[in-house]
PDB file of C-alpha atoms in Angstrom:
ATOM      1  CA  GLY A   1    -118.815 -96.241  -6.327  1.00 85.00           C
ATOM      2  CA  SER A   2    -119.780 -99.687  -5.230  1.00 88.00           C
ATOM      3  CA  PRO A   3    -119.717-101.822  -2.081  1.00 92.00           C
ATOM      4  CA  THR A   4    -117.835-105.059  -1.557  1.00 92.00           C
ATOM      5  CA  SER A   5    -120.051-108.148  -1.439  1.00 90.00           C
ATOM      6  CA  ASP A   6    -119.507-108.402   2.335  1.00 92.00           C
ATOM      7  CA  GLY A   7    -120.592-104.777   2.786  1.00 91.00           C
ATOM      8  CA  ARG A   8    -117.384-103.723   4.550  1.00 94.00           C
ATOM      9  CA  PHE A   9    -115.951-101.319   1.966  1.00 95.00           C
ATOM     10  CA  LEU A  10    -117.400 -98.735  -0.384  1.00 96.00           C
ATOM     11  CA  THR A  11    -115.498 -97.056  -3.236  1.00 97.00           C
ATOM     12  CA  PHE A  12    -116.010 -93.378  -4.004  1.00 97.00           C
ATOM     13  CA  VAL A  13    -114.326 -90.363  -5.598  1.00 97.00           C
ATOM     14  CA  ASP A  14    -112.602 -87.979  -3.200  1.00 96.00           C
ATOM     15  CA  TRP A  15    -113.652 -84.795  -4.986  1.00 96.00           C
ATOM     16  CA  SER A  16    -111.194 -82.691  -2.961  1.00 96.00           C
ATOM     17  CA  THR A  17    -108.473 -84.233  -5.169  1.00 96.00           C
ATOM     18  CA  GLY A  18    -110.259 -86.360  -7.816  1.00 97.00           C
ATOM     19  CA  ASP A  19    -108.651 -89.542  -6.456  1.00 97.00           C
ATOM     20  CA  LEU A  20    -110.353 -92.905  -6.215  1.00 98.00           C
ATOM     21  CA  ALA A  21    -110.883 -93.689  -2.536  1.00 97.00           C
ATOM     22  CA  ILE A  22    -112.362 -96.371  -0.331  1.00 97.00           C
ATOM     23  CA  ARG A  23    -114.335 -96.139   2.887  1.00 97.00           C
ATOM     24  CA  ASP A  24    -114.117 -98.805   5.554  1.00 96.00           C
ATOM     25  CA  LEU A  25    -117.727 -98.903   6.731  1.00 95.00           C
ATOM     26  CA  THR A  26    -116.746-100.798   9.902  1.00 95.00           C
ATOM     27  CA  SER A  27    -114.212 -98.261  11.170  1.00 96.00           C
ATOM     28  CA  GLY A  28    -115.615 -95.216   9.356  1.00 96.00           C
ATOM     29  CA  THR A  29    -112.218 -94.343   7.857  1.00 97.00           C
ATOM     30  CA  ASN A  30    -111.401 -93.262   4.307  1.00 97.00           C
ATOM     31  CA  ARG A  31    -108.262 -94.039   2.316  1.00 96.00           C
ATOM     32  CA  ARG A  32    -107.240 -92.794  -1.120  1.00 97.00           C
ATOM     33  CA  LEU A  33    -106.260 -95.530  -3.588  1.00 97.00           C
ATOM     34  CA  THR A  34    -104.815 -93.202  -6.212  1.00 97.00           C
ATOM     35  CA  ASN A  35    -102.640 -90.185  -5.518  1.00 95.00           C
ATOM     36  CA  LYS A  36    -102.650 -87.825  -8.479  1.00 94.00           C
ATOM     37  CA  GLY A  37    -101.884 -84.721  -6.431  1.00 92.00           C
ATOM     38  CA  SER A  38    -104.009 -81.617  -6.081  1.00 93.00           C
ATOM     39  CA  TRP A  39    -106.259 -80.118  -8.751  1.00 95.00           C
ATOM     40  CA  LEU A  40    -103.434 -77.633  -9.390  1.00 94.00           C
ATOM     41  CA  ASP A  41    -101.076 -80.553 -10.089  1.00 94.00           C
ATOM     42  CA  SER A  42    -103.435 -82.461 -12.367  1.00 95.00           C
ATOM     43  CA  SER A  43    -106.917 -82.165 -13.882  1.00 95.00           C
ATOM     44  CA  GLU A  44    -107.222 -85.964 -14.105  1.00 97.00           C
ATOM     45  CA  TYR A  45    -109.826 -87.713 -11.948  1.00 98.00           C
ATOM     46  CA  ALA A  46    -111.621 -90.958 -11.167  1.00 98.00           C
ATOM     47  CA  GLU A  47    -115.309 -91.518 -11.749  1.00 96.00           C
ATOM     48  CA  VAL A  48    -117.534 -94.604 -11.694  1.00 96.00           C
ATOM     49  CA  SER A  49    -116.005 -97.666 -10.011  1.00 97.00           C
ATOM     50  CA  VAL A  50    -117.028-101.267  -9.445  1.00 97.00           C
ATOM     51  CA  ILE A  51    -115.442-103.826  -7.128  1.00 96.00           C
ATOM     52  CA  SER A  52    -114.664-107.344  -8.355  1.00 96.00           C
ATOM     53  CA  ARG A  53    -116.791-110.192  -7.049  1.00 93.00           C
ATOM     54  CA  ASP A  54    -113.924-111.495  -4.907  1.00 93.00           C
ATOM     55  CA  GLY A  55    -113.471-108.025  -3.389  1.00 93.00           C
ATOM     56  CA  LYS A  56    -109.787-107.776  -4.339  1.00 95.00           C
ATOM     57  CA  GLN A  57    -109.818-105.453  -7.374  1.00 97.00           C
ATOM     58  CA  ILE A  58    -111.561-102.282  -8.486  1.00 98.00           C
ATOM     59  CA  ALA A  59    -112.270-101.269 -12.078  1.00 98.00           C
ATOM     60  CA  TYR A  60    -112.860 -97.569 -12.568  1.00 98.00           C
ATOM     61  CA  ALA A  61    -113.231 -94.850 -15.167  1.00 98.00           C
ATOM     62  CA  TRP A  62    -110.362 -92.352 -15.242  1.00 98.00           C
ATOM     63  CA  PHE A  63    -110.457 -89.009 -17.055  1.00 97.00           C
ATOM     64  CA  ASN A  64    -106.877 -88.703 -18.273  1.00 95.00           C
ATOM     65  CA  LYS A  65    -104.513 -85.860 -19.164  1.00 93.00           C
ATOM     66  CA  ASP A  66    -105.434 -86.301 -22.854  1.00 93.00           C
ATOM     67  CA  PHE A  67    -109.062 -85.400 -22.033  1.00 93.00           C
ATOM     68  CA  PHE A  68    -110.816 -88.724 -22.570  1.00 94.00           C
ATOM     69  CA  TYR A  69    -111.754 -91.655 -20.357  1.00 96.00           C
ATOM     70  CA  GLU A  70    -109.924 -94.927 -19.928  1.00 97.00           C
ATOM     71  CA  LEU A  71    -110.648 -98.048 -17.896  1.00 98.00           C
ATOM     72  CA  ARG A  72    -108.206 -98.732 -15.076  1.00 98.00           C
ATOM     73  CA  THR A  73    -107.896-101.322 -12.335  1.00 98.00           C
ATOM     74  CA  ILE A  74    -106.280-101.211  -8.914  1.00 98.00           C
ATOM     75  CA  GLY A  75    -106.110-103.551  -5.942  1.00 97.00           C
ATOM     76  CA  ILE A  76    -108.423-102.795  -3.043  1.00 95.00           C
ATOM     77  CA  ASP A  77    -105.238-102.154  -1.043  1.00 95.00           C
ATOM     78  CA  GLY A  78    -103.986 -99.663  -3.669  1.00 95.00           C
ATOM     79  CA  SER A  79    -101.528-102.079  -5.267  1.00 96.00           C
ATOM     80  CA  GLY A  80    -100.995-102.833  -8.958  1.00 95.00           C
ATOM     81  CA  PRO A  81    -102.650 -99.846 -10.657  1.00 96.00           C
ATOM     82  CA  ARG A  82    -102.844-100.208 -14.420  1.00 96.00           C
ATOM     83  CA  VAL A  83    -104.534 -98.884 -17.518  1.00 97.00           C
ATOM     84  CA  VAL A  84    -106.620-101.680 -19.041  1.00 98.00           C
ATOM     85  CA  TYR A  85    -108.400 -99.952 -21.927  1.00 98.00           C
ATOM     86  CA  ARG A  86    -107.648 -96.721 -23.743  1.00 96.00           C
ATOM     87  CA  ASN A  87    -109.353 -95.663 -26.969  1.00 96.00           C
ATOM     88  CA  ARG A  88    -109.471 -92.089 -28.275  1.00 94.00           C
ATOM     89  CA  GLU A  89    -112.752 -92.883 -30.074  1.00 95.00           C
ATOM     90  CA  VAL A  90    -114.388 -93.449 -26.674  1.00 95.00           C
ATOM     91  CA  GLU A  91    -115.190 -90.137 -25.008  1.00 93.00           C
ATOM     92  CA  TYR A  92    -116.733 -91.602 -21.865  1.00 95.00           C
ATOM     93  CA  LEU A  93    -117.075 -95.001 -20.252  1.00 97.00           C
ATOM     94  CA  GLN A  94    -118.770 -96.472 -17.233  1.00 96.00           C
ATOM     95  CA  PRO A  95    -117.831 -99.840 -15.728  1.00 98.00           C
ATOM     96  CA  ALA A  96    -120.877-101.769 -14.485  1.00 97.00           C
ATOM     97  CA  ALA A  97    -119.852-105.294 -13.414  1.00 97.00           C
ATOM     98  CA  TRP A  98    -117.123-107.927 -13.361  1.00 97.00           C
ATOM     99  CA  THR A  99    -117.645-111.328 -14.949  1.00 97.00           C
ATOM    100  CA  PRO A 100    -117.773-114.244 -12.467  1.00 96.00           C
ATOM    101  CA  ASP A 101    -114.296-115.421 -13.560  1.00 95.00           C
ATOM    102  CA  GLY A 102    -112.819-111.923 -13.066  1.00 96.00           C
ATOM    103  CA  LYS A 103    -111.428-111.805 -16.604  1.00 97.00           C
ATOM    104  CA  HIS A 104    -113.691-109.098 -18.087  1.00 98.00           C
ATOM    105  CA  VAL A 105    -115.504-105.947 -17.045  1.00 98.00           C
ATOM    106  CA  LEU A 106    -118.901-105.004 -18.462  1.00 98.00           C
ATOM    107  CA  VAL A 107    -118.764-101.375 -19.586  1.00 97.00           C
ATOM    108  CA  THR A 108    -120.958 -98.845 -21.350  1.00 97.00           C
ATOM    109  CA  THR A 109    -119.086 -96.530 -23.720  1.00 97.00           C
ATOM    110  CA  ALA A 110    -119.982 -93.263 -25.416  1.00 96.00           C
ATOM    111  CA  ARG A 111    -118.199 -92.928 -28.730  1.00 96.00           C
ATOM    112  CA  LYS A 112    -117.155 -89.822 -30.655  1.00 95.00           C
ATOM    113  CA  ASP A 113    -119.560 -90.742 -33.475  1.00 95.00           C
ATOM    114  CA  GLY A 114    -122.483 -90.263 -31.059  1.00 94.00           C
ATOM    115  CA  SER A 115    -123.284 -93.946 -30.562  1.00 95.00           C
ATOM    116  CA  ASN A 116    -123.141 -95.831 -27.288  1.00 95.00           C
ATOM    117  CA  GLN A 117    -122.065 -99.424 -26.816  1.00 96.00           C
ATOM    118  CA  ILE A 118    -122.347-102.176 -24.248  1.00 96.00           C
ATOM    119  CA  VAL A 119    -119.000-103.984 -24.255  1.00 97.00           C
ATOM    120  CA  PHE A 120    -116.860-106.461 -22.388  1.00 97.00           C
ATOM    121  CA  ILE A 121    -113.296-105.269 -21.792  1.00 98.00           C
ATOM    122  CA  SER A 122    -110.728-108.040 -21.366  1.00 98.00           C
ATOM    123  CA  LEU A 123    -108.476-107.516 -18.356  1.00 97.00           C
ATOM    124  CA  GLY A 124    -105.895-109.760 -19.999  1.00 96.00           C
ATOM    125  CA  ASP A 125    -105.260-107.892 -23.242  1.00 97.00           C
ATOM    126  CA  GLY A 126    -107.518-104.805 -23.074  1.00 97.00           C
ATOM    127  CA  SER A 127    -109.586-105.846 -26.081  1.00 97.00           C
ATOM    128  CA  ALA A 128    -113.224-104.774 -26.346  1.00 97.00           C
ATOM    129  CA  ARG A 129    -115.973-107.139 -27.439  1.00 96.00           C
ATOM    130  CA  VAL A 130    -119.112-105.234 -28.434  1.00 96.00           C
ATOM    131  CA  LEU A 131    -122.347-106.828 -27.251  1.00 95.00           C
ATOM    132  CA  LYS A 132    -124.723-104.118 -28.444  1.00 94.00           C
ATOM    133  CA  THR A 133    -124.469-100.805 -30.289  1.00 94.00           C
ATOM    134  CA  LEU A 134    -127.085 -98.201 -29.395  1.00 93.00           C
ATOM    135  CA  ASP A 135    -127.926 -94.803 -30.784  1.00 90.00           C
ATOM    136  CA  TRP A 136    -127.218 -91.612 -28.812  1.00 90.00           C
ATOM    137  CA  ARG A 137    -129.413 -92.743 -25.901  1.00 87.00           C
ATOM    138  CA  TRP A 138    -127.722 -94.285 -22.852  1.00 87.00           C
ATOM    139  CA  PRO A 139    -128.851 -97.072 -20.498  1.00 90.00           C
ATOM    140  CA  ASP A 140    -129.291 -95.740 -16.959  1.00 88.00           C
ATOM    141  CA  LYS A 141    -128.877 -99.180 -15.393  1.00 91.00           C
ATOM    142  CA  LEU A 142    -126.720-102.055 -16.570  1.00 93.00           C
ATOM    143  CA  SER A 143    -126.097-105.305 -14.719  1.00 95.00           C
ATOM    144  CA  LEU A 144    -124.699-108.786 -15.267  1.00 96.00           C
ATOM    145  CA  SER A 145    -126.466-111.965 -14.124  1.00 96.00           C
ATOM    146  CA  PRO A 146    -124.689-113.905 -11.345  1.00 95.00           C
ATOM    147  CA  ASP A 147    -123.724-116.658 -13.818  1.00 96.00           C
ATOM    148  CA  GLY A 148    -122.411-114.089 -16.335  1.00 96.00           C
ATOM    149  CA  ARG A 149    -124.694-115.316 -19.132  1.00 96.00           C
ATOM    150  CA  TYR A 150    -126.956-112.271 -19.421  1.00 97.00           C
ATOM    151  CA  VAL A 151    -126.802-108.495 -19.344  1.00 97.00           C
ATOM    152  CA  VAL A 152    -129.896-106.629 -18.232  1.00 96.00           C
ATOM    153  CA  TYR A 153    -130.253-102.971 -19.104  1.00 95.00           C
ATOM    154  CA  ASP A 154    -132.888-100.283 -19.402  1.00 93.00           C
ATOM    155  CA  PHE A 155    -133.447 -98.181 -22.483  1.00 91.00           C
ATOM    156  CA  PRO A 156    -136.064 -95.644 -23.604  1.00 89.00           C
ATOM    157  CA  PRO A 157    -138.295 -97.119 -26.337  1.00 84.00           C
ATOM    158  CA  GLN A 158    -139.071 -93.643 -27.681  1.00 81.00           C
ATOM    159  CA  GLU A 159    -136.679 -90.731 -27.969  1.00 78.00           C
ATOM    160  CA  GLU A 160    -138.725 -88.034 -26.251  1.00 79.00           C
ATOM    161  CA  LYS A 161    -140.372 -90.147 -23.520  1.00 81.00           C
ATOM    162  CA  PRO A 162    -139.182 -90.701 -19.920  1.00 83.00           C
ATOM    163  CA  GLU A 163    -140.416 -94.329 -19.828  1.00 88.00           C
ATOM    164  CA  ARG A 164    -137.802 -97.058 -20.100  1.00 92.00           C
ATOM    165  CA  ASP A 165    -138.040-100.692 -21.160  1.00 92.00           C
ATOM    166  CA  ILE A 166    -135.921-103.459 -19.675  1.00 95.00           C
ATOM    167  CA  PHE A 167    -133.890-105.692 -21.989  1.00 94.00           C
ATOM    168  CA  LEU A 168    -132.146-108.998 -21.413  1.00 96.00           C
ATOM    169  CA  LEU A 169    -129.140-109.617 -23.661  1.00 96.00           C
ATOM    170  CA  ALA A 170    -127.275-112.939 -23.852  1.00 96.00           C
ATOM    171  CA  THR A 171    -123.538-112.349 -23.469  1.00 95.00           C
ATOM    172  CA  ASP A 172    -122.829-114.845 -26.247  1.00 90.00           C
ATOM    173  CA  GLY A 173    -124.900-112.727 -28.664  1.00 80.00           C
ATOM    174  CA  SER A 174    -127.499-115.439 -29.221  1.00 87.00           C
ATOM    175  CA  LEU A 175    -130.602-113.440 -28.238  1.00 92.00           C
ATOM    176  CA  GLU A 176    -132.069-110.243 -26.855  1.00 91.00           C
TER     177      GLU A 176
END
């Protein structure tokens, strides 16, 4: 999960049900944001989540009933849940950051063909704009600069080595 910028809330997965939940760090209370039922009712579940910069929305990965991941959003109060991005060619996805204007989410995707991509998903129309296609290796860390102009990510320079290099990628595609 992720914390709000003011440090009051923290998102997480309630693994007793698979629901996306939020913890109020001031009061110490937890509240589920989704309500899919028990594991007997549904094998769907939430995974990685990231809170918008204004602290009002959460983007999260959801493993759906069709056995692949989609990107969803929901209000921090549990209102307005919706599926933003759904693509059967994407087996897994991980949201990393919201753009400063709140119109896109930076996501890493793992595709059926074995490649991975760094993409922006539009919250308006659900379209995906690919910033970088990678081989089978996956960035462990992915972040967006405060002004939204750059993505920083780590990546192993050699296939069999644990070392990782750090890359800076312009979001307009002009340089890496």
